[in-house]
Amino acid sequence: MEAEIQCGIDEAGRGPVIGPMVISIVCCDTEFLKGIGVKDSKVLSRKRRSEIFKSIMDRCHVRYRILSPEEINRMMSMESLNKIEEDEIIELLEYAESTVYIDCYDVIEERAQEAIERRSGKKVVCRHKADAIFPAVSAASIVSKVLRDAEIDKLHEKYGDFGSGYPSDPRTIEFLYGFLKNAREPEKIVRMHWSTVGRIIDEIKNQKKLF
């Protein structure tokens, strides 16, 4: 029986206020992916993700983009995060020949699917929580997550413990207050267009006015 090759795209790090976003495409034999236990990366331990990542990289066709905070800051001065992700997806689609399943970045699946197909000329299926439905998207979520974790480890070594980098993390917020107050080039690791950052900067400015 001929192997069924499936392609999937997913990202890691869309929501954090600190660190990069990684977006990946994986094309691979679905039976192989099921056999190595691919799942939504969020339900796997870091150790298990790393093990599966190695198998994916050895066997599957993988491409990815690591968007640094500086790149995200530059692009968000001109367009939305949804548009940035859409642009990256269009570029990754060049490496796919068959239908590509995508973890949908837009609240309206049909709108994202129509925009991508119109711009790329490729057949795609955009679904929310696609990383829990399609093996290739699960694989892409694992690749993106492992690569982003490695980048975050490097940033922790250089800048200290800023927690997860998500606005919901108290450690991240505590770090941001000190970092935004003292850093010369915060845009190197901080996404300056996030509302969380704007709020903290305003609070820092108001504190200075009191003294």
Coordinates of N, CA and C in Angstrom, one line a residue, residues 16-17 34 36 105 142:
P16 N 3.2 35.0 23.4 CA 4.1 35.5 24.4 C 4.5 37.0 24.1
V17 N 4.8 37.7 25.2 CA 5.3 39.0 25.0 C 6.8 39.1 24.9
K34 N 1.8 8.6 13.3 CA 1.0 8.0 14.3 C 1.8 7.0 15.1
I36 N 5.0 7.1 15.9 CA 5.9 7.7 16.9 C 5.2 8.5 17.9
Y105 N -5.1 30.5 12.4 CA -4.7 31.7 13.2 C -5.8 32.7 13.4
I142 N 5.0 20.2 17.2 CA 6.1 19.7 18.0 C 7.4 20.3 17.6

